[in-house]
Amino acid sequence: MSLFTFFNRKGSAPAARERLQILLAHERVHIGGQSDLVTILREEILAVVAKHVTIDPEKVSVTMERGDNVSTLEVDIEIPLHAEKKVEKKAA
């Protein structure tokens, strides 16, 4: 590793922040904040899907079930047969 590449390295802060957020969200589920996590996940999943297809937010269901060793996240999204696709323009 040269001196120039050392100072040009990208930091690992974003990856660490994301891991910490996942860990905190998982811990909140143990404490009883499961509904908060499900609400956040529902909003984020809805935003991602809505970028590509027009959907009715009332037709989205997100549930989380906790077992002894595993958590299950179930997402049901009703997409109409003739859903309007959204086209994104890519920057050149």
CSV table of C-alpha atoms in Angstrom, one decimal:
chain,number,residue,atom,x,y,z
A,1,MET,CA,0.0,0.0,0.0
A,2,SER,CA,1.4,3.3,-1.0
A,3,LEU,CA,1.0,6.5,0.9
A,4,PHE,CA,-1.3,7.9,-1.8
A,5,THR,CA,-3.7,4.9,-1.7
A,6,PHE,CA,-3.8,5.1,2.1
A,7,PHE,CA,-5.2,8.6,2.1
A,8,ASN,CA,-7.6,7.9,-0.8
A,9,ARG,CA,-9.2,4.9,0.9
A,10,LYS,CA,-12.9,5.1,1.4
A,11,GLY,CA,-13.9,4.9,5.0
A,12,SER,CA,-15.8,2.0,6.5
A,13,ALA,CA,-18.1,4.3,8.4
A,14,PRO,CA,-21.2,3.8,6.2
A,15,ALA,CA,-20.9,0.0,6.4
A,16,ALA,CA,-20.4,0.2,10.1
A,17,ARG,CA,-23.4,2.5,10.5
A,18,GLU,CA,-25.6,0.2,8.5
A,19,ARG,CA,-24.5,-2.8,10.6
A,20,LEU,CA,-25.2,-0.9,13.8
A,21,GLN,CA,-28.6,0.1,12.6
A,22,ILE,CA,-29.5,-3.5,11.8
A,23,LEU,CA,-28.2,-4.6,15.2
A,24,LEU,CA,-30.1,-1.9,17.1
A,25,ALA,CA,-33.3,-2.8,15.2
A,26,HIS,CA,-32.9,-6.4,16.0
A,27,GLU,CA,-32.3,-5.6,19.7
A,28,ARG,CA,-35.4,-3.4,19.7
A,29,VAL,CA,-37.4,-6.4,18.6
A,30,HIS,CA,-36.3,-8.3,21.7
A,31,ILE,CA,-37.2,-5.4,23.9
A,32,GLY,CA,-40.7,-5.0,22.4
A,33,GLY,CA,-40.3,-2.5,19.7
A,34,GLN,CA,-41.3,-4.9,17.0
A,35,SER,CA,-44.1,-2.7,15.7
A,36,ASP,CA,-41.7,0.2,15.2
A,37,LEU,CA,-39.4,-2.0,13.2
A,38,VAL,CA,-42.2,-3.4,11.1
A,39,THR,CA,-43.5,0.1,10.4
A,40,ILE,CA,-40.0,1.3,9.3
A,41,LEU,CA,-39.5,-1.8,7.1
A,42,ARG,CA,-43.0,-1.3,5.6
A,43,GLU,CA,-42.3,2.3,4.6
A,44,GLU,CA,-38.9,1.5,3.2
A,45,ILE,CA,-40.1,-1.5,1.2
A,46,LEU,CA,-43.0,0.5,-0.1
A,47,ALA,CA,-40.7,3.3,-1.2
A,48,VAL,CA,-38.5,0.9,-3.1
A,49,VAL,CA,-41.3,-0.9,-4.9
A,50,ALA,CA,-43.1,2.3,-5.7
A,51,LYS,CA,-40.0,3.5,-7.6
A,52,HIS,CA,-40.7,0.8,-10.2
A,53,VAL,CA,-44.4,0.1,-10.1
A,54,THR,CA,-47.5,2.1,-9.1
A,55,ILE,CA,-49.1,0.4,-6.1
A,56,ASP,CA,-51.7,1.1,-3.5
A,57,PRO,CA,-50.1,1.6,-0.1
A,58,GLU,CA,-53.2,0.1,1.5
A,59,LYS,CA,-52.5,-3.2,-0.3
A,60,VAL,CA,-49.2,-3.8,1.4
A,61,SER,CA,-48.9,-6.0,4.4
A,62,VAL,CA,-45.7,-6.6,6.4
A,63,THR,CA,-45.5,-8.9,9.4
A,64,MET,CA,-42.7,-10.1,11.6
A,65,GLU,CA,-42.8,-13.3,13.6
A,66,ARG,CA,-40.1,-14.2,16.2
A,67,GLY,CA,-39.2,-17.8,17.0
A,68,ASP,CA,-36.6,-19.2,19.3
A,69,ASN,CA,-33.7,-19.1,16.8
A,70,VAL,CA,-35.1,-17.3,13.8
A,71,SER,CA,-37.1,-14.2,12.8
A,72,THR,CA,-39.5,-14.3,9.8
A,73,LEU,CA,-40.4,-11.2,7.8
A,74,GLU,CA,-43.4,-11.6,5.6
A,75,VAL,CA,-44.2,-9.0,2.9
A,76,ASP,CA,-47.4,-9.2,0.8
A,77,ILE,CA,-47.8,-6.6,-1.9
A,78,GLU,CA,-50.8,-6.6,-4.2
A,79,ILE,CA,-49.7,-5.5,-7.6
A,80,PRO,CA,-52.5,-5.0,-10.2
A,81,LEU,CA,-52.3,-7.1,-13.4
A,82,HIS,CA,-51.9,-3.9,-15.5
A,83,ALA,CA,-49.7,-2.0,-13.1
A,84,GLU,CA,-48.2,1.1,-14.5
A,85,LYS,CA,-44.4,0.8,-14.8
A,86,LYS,CA,-42.3,3.7,-13.9
A,87,VAL,CA,-39.3,4.5,-16.2
A,88,GLU,CA,-36.2,6.1,-14.6
A,89,LYS,CA,-34.0,8.3,-16.7
A,90,LYS,CA,-30.3,7.4,-16.1
A,91,ALA,CA,-27.8,10.3,-16.0
A,92,ALA,CA,-25.2,10.1,-18.7
